[in-house]
Coordinates of C-alpha atoms in Angstrom, one line a residue:
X14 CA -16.9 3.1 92.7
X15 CA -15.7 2.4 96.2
X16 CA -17.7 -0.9 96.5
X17 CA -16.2 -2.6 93.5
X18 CA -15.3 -6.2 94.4
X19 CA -12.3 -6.5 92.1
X20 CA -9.8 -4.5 91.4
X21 CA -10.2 -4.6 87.5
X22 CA -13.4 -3.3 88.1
X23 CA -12.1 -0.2 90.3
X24 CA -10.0 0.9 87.5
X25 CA -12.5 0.4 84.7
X26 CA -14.9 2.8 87.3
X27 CA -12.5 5.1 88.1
X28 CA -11.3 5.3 84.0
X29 CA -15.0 5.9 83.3
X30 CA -15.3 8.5 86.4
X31 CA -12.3 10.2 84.5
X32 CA -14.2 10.4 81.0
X33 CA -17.2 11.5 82.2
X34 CA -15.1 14.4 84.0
X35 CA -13.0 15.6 81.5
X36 CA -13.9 19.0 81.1
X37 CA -12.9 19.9 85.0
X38 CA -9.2 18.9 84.7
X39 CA -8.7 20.3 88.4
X40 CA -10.9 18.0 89.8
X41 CA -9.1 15.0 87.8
X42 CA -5.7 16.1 89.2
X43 CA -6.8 16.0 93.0
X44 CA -8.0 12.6 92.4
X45 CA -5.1 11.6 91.1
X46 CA -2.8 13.5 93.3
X47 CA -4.5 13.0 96.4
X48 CA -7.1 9.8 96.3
X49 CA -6.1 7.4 93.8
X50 CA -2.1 6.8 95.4
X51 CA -4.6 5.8 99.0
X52 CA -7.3 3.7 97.0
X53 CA -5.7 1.0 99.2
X54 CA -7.3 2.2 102.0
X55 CA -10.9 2.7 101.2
X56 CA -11.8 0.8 98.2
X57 CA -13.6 -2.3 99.3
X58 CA -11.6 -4.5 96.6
X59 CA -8.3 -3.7 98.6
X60 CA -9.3 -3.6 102.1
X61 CA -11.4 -7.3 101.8
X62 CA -8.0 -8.6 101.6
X63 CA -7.5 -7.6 105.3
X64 CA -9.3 -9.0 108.2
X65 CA -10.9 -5.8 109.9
X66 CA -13.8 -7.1 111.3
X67 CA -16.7 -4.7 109.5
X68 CA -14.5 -1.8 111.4
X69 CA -14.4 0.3 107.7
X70 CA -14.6 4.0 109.6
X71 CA -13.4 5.9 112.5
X72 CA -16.9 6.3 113.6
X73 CA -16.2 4.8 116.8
X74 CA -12.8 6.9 117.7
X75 CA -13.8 10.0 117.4
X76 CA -17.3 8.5 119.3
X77 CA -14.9 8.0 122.3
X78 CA -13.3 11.2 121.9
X79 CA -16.3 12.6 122.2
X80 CA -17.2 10.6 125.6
X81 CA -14.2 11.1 127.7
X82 CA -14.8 15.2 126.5
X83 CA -18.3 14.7 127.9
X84 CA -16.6 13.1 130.9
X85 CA -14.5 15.8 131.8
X86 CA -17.0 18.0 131.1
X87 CA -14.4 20.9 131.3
X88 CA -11.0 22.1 130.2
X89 CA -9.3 23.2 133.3
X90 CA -7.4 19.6 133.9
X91 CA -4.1 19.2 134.6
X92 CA -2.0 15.7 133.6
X93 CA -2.8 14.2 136.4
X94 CA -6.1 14.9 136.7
X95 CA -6.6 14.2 132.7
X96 CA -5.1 10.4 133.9
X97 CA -7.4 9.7 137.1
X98 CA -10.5 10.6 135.1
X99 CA -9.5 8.7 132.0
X100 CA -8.7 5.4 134.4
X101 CA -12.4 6.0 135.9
X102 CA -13.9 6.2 132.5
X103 CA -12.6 3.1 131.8
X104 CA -13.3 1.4 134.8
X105 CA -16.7 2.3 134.5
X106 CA -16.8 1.4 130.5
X107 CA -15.6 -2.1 131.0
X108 CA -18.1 -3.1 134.0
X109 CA -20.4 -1.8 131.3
X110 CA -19.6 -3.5 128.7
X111 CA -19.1 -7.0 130.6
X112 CA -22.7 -6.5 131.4
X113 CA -24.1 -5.6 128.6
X114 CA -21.9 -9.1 127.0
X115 CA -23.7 -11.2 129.7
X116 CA -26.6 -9.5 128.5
X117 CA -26.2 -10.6 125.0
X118 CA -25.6 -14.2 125.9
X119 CA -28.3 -14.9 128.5
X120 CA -30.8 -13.4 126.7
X121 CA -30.8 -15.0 123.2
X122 CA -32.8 -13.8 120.5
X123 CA -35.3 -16.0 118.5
X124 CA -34.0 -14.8 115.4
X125 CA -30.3 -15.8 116.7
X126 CA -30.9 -19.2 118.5
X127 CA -28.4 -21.5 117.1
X128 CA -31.0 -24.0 118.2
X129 CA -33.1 -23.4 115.1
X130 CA -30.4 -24.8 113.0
X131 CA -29.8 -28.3 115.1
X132 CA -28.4 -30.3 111.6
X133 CA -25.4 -27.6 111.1
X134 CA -25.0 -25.6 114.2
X135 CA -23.3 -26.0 117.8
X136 CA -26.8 -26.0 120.1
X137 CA -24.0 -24.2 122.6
X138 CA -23.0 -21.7 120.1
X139 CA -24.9 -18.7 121.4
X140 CA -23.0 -18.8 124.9
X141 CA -19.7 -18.9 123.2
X142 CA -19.5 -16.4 120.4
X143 CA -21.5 -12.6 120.8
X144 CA -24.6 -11.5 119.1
X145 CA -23.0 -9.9 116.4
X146 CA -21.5 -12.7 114.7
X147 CA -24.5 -15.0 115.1
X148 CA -26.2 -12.0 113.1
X149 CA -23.7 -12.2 110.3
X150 CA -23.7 -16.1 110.8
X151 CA -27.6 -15.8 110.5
X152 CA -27.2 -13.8 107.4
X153 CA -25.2 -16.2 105.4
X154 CA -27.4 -19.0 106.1
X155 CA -30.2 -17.2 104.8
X156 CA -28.2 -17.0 101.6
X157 CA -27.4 -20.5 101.7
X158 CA -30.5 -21.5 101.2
X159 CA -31.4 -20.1 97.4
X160 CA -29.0 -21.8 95.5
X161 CA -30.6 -20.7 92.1
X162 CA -29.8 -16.7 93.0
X163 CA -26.7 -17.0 95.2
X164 CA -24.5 -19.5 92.6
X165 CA -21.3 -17.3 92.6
X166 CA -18.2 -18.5 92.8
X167 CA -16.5 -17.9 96.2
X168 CA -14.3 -15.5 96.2
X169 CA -13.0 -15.6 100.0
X170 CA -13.2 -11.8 101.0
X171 CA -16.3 -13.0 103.3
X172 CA -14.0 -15.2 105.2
X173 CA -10.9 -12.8 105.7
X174 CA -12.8 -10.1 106.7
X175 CA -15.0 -11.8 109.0
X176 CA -12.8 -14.7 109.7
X177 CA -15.8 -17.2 110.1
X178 CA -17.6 -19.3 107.6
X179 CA -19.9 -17.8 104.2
X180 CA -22.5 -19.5 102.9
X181 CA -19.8 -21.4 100.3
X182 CA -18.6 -23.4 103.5
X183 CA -21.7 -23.8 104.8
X184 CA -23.0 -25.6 102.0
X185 CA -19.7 -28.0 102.0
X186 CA -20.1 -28.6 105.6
X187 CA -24.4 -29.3 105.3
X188 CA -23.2 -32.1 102.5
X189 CA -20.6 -33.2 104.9
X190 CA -22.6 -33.3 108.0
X191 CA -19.8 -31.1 109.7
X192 CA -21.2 -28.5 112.3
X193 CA -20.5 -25.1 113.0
X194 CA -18.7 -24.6 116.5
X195 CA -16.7 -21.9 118.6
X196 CA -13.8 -22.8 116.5
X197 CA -15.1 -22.1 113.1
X198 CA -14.8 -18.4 114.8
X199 CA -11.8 -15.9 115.1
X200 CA -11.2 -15.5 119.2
X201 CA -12.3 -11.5 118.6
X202 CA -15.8 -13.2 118.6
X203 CA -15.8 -15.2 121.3
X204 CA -17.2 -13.7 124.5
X205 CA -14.1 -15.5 126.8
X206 CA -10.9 -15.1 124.7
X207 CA -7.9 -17.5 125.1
X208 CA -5.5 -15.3 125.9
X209 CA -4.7 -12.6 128.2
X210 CA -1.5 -11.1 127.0
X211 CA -1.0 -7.8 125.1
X212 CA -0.9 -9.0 121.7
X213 CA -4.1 -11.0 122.2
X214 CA -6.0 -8.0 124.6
X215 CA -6.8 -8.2 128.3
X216 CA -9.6 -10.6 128.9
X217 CA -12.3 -9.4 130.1
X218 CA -14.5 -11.4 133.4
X219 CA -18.2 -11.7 132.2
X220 CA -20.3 -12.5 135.0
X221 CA -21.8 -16.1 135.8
X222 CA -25.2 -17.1 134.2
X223 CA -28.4 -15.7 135.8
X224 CA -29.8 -18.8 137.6
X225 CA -33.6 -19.6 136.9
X226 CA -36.1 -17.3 138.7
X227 CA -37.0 -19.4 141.8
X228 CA -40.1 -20.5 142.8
X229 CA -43.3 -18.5 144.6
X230 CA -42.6 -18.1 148.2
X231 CA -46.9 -17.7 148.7
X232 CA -49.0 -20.7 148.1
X233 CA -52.8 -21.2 148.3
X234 CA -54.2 -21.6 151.5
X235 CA -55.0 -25.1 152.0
X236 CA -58.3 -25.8 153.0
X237 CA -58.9 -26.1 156.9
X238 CA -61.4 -29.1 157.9
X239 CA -62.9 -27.2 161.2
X240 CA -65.5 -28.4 164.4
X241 CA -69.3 -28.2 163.6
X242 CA -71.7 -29.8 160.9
X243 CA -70.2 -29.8 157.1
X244 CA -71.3 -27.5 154.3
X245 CA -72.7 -29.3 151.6
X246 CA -73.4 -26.6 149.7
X247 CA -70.9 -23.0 149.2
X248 CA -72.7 -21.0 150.4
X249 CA -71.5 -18.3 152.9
X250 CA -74.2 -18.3 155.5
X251 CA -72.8 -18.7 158.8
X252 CA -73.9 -21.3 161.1
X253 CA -76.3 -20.2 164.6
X254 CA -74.5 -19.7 167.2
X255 CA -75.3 -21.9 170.3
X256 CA -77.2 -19.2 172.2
X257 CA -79.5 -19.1 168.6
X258 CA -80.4 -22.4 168.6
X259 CA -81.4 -23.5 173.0
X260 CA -82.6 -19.8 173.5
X261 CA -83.2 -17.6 170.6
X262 CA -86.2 -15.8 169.2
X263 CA -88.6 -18.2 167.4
X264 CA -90.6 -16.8 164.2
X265 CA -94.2 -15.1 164.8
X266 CA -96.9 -18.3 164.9
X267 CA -100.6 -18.7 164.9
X268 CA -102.3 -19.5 168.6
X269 CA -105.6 -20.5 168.9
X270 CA -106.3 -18.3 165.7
X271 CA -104.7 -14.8 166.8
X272 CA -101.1 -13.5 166.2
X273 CA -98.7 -14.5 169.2
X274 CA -95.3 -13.6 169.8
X275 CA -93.1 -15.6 172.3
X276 CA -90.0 -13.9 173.6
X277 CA -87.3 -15.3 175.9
X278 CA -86.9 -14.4 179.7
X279 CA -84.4 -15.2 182.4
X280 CA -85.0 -18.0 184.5
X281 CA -87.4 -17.3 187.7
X282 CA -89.0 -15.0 185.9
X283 CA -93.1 -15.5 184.7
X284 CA -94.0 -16.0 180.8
X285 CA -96.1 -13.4 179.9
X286 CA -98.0 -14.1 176.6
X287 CA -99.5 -10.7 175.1
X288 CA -102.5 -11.3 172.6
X289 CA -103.7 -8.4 170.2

């Protein structure tokens, strides 16, 4: 009942939620003593009039309740202390979250590139507006596509919640060869916002893109043309040595039909020639 587009069809649902709960009268008072008075400010045909970003719940207030409790870990705080540990938190938070933003647009998904869509998208778009709106972007051109299941009439509550194009104005800017830039965006998307004032919100200093890894500092070794005769094969047999090749042991041989062995001797002394 709650996700009703219109509000015509909120009150026929809640008319019919009525009926079918007739016979428990004190439930059909609270409802319309206590919810139906605030149906404006949960029922999704009321609050798609207002631009809140997809921020529906407070999920994520009471999720930083919950961390600056964590921080302080206990309750014995005065004032003082309470406002040192809160500034800390949320120096810490922000240096965070402005990495985790130049996270988001150095690293660019496949899924997100706006490069995939070079005929109706800014090639620059995904270092300009954050991850999360090229998801919902993403989304919306997907449903551009199937014109035979998606042929409702636009109703607008895309745009004022989101405050960036639907697949409506996509399909007027394809036939119009118009692309989609960082303007077609409310500044809450952008990663550097305009302004820095306090209705706008304090900007926040994302750091400068990571630069391409640079290149090997180790090469190869080159190859070293060295003294001595050339290898014309690879193989890694070492060459004699000078002493091997003037005075070196020469390889048994046959002398006058019996077995000799000749072995080297110091100059001045005799040969001596033993025969077995």
């Amino acid at each position: 009942m709650v996700n009703q587009q219109t509000e015509e069809a909120f009150e026929q649902a809640y008319q019919e939620l009525k009926r079918l709960y007739a016979d428990q009268q004190a439930l059909v008072s609270y409802l319309d003593a206590e919810k139906y008075p605030k149906r404006q400010q949960f029922v999704k045909a009321f609050t798609s009039k207002h631009s809140h970003f997809g921020h529906i719940a407070t999920s994520r207030g009471e999720s930083g309740h919950y961390s600056f409790k964590r921080y302080l870990q206990t309750n014995r705080h005065d004032l003082l202390d309470l406002k040192d540990k809160w500034s800390v938190m949320m120096k810490v938070f922000l240096n965070d979250y402005a990495k985790d933003l130049a996270v988001g647009r150095d690293r660019i998904h496949h899924s997100l590139n706006a490069k995939r869509w070079p005929d109706l998208l800014d090639p620059q778009l995904n270092k300009q507006v954050v991850p999360s709106a090229m998801q919902l972007l993403v989304n919306q051109l997907h449903l551009m596509k199937d014109e035979v299941i998606n042929n409702k009439p636009c109703t607008g509550n895309f745009e004022t919640m989101f405050r960036m194009p639907c697949y409506h104005t996509l399909r007027a800017m394809k036939q119009l060869n118009s692309k989609v830039d960082k303007s077609s965006f409310h500044p809450h998307w952008h990663f550097e916002r305009p302004g820095n004032g306090p209705e706008s919100g304090e900007g926040i200093e994302l750091p400068q893109p990571s630069l391409e890894p640079p290149g090997p500092s180790i090469f190869a070794p080159h190859k070293v043309v060295t003294r001595g005769r050339k290898r014309k094969d690879n193989s890694t047999r070492r060459n004699r040595s000078q002493f091997e090749l003037t005075a070196g042991t020469q390889r048994p041989g046959r002398v006058g039909g019996e077995t000799s062995r000749v072995r080297y001797h110091p100059p001045g002394l005799k040969m001596v020639i033993l025969t077995c």
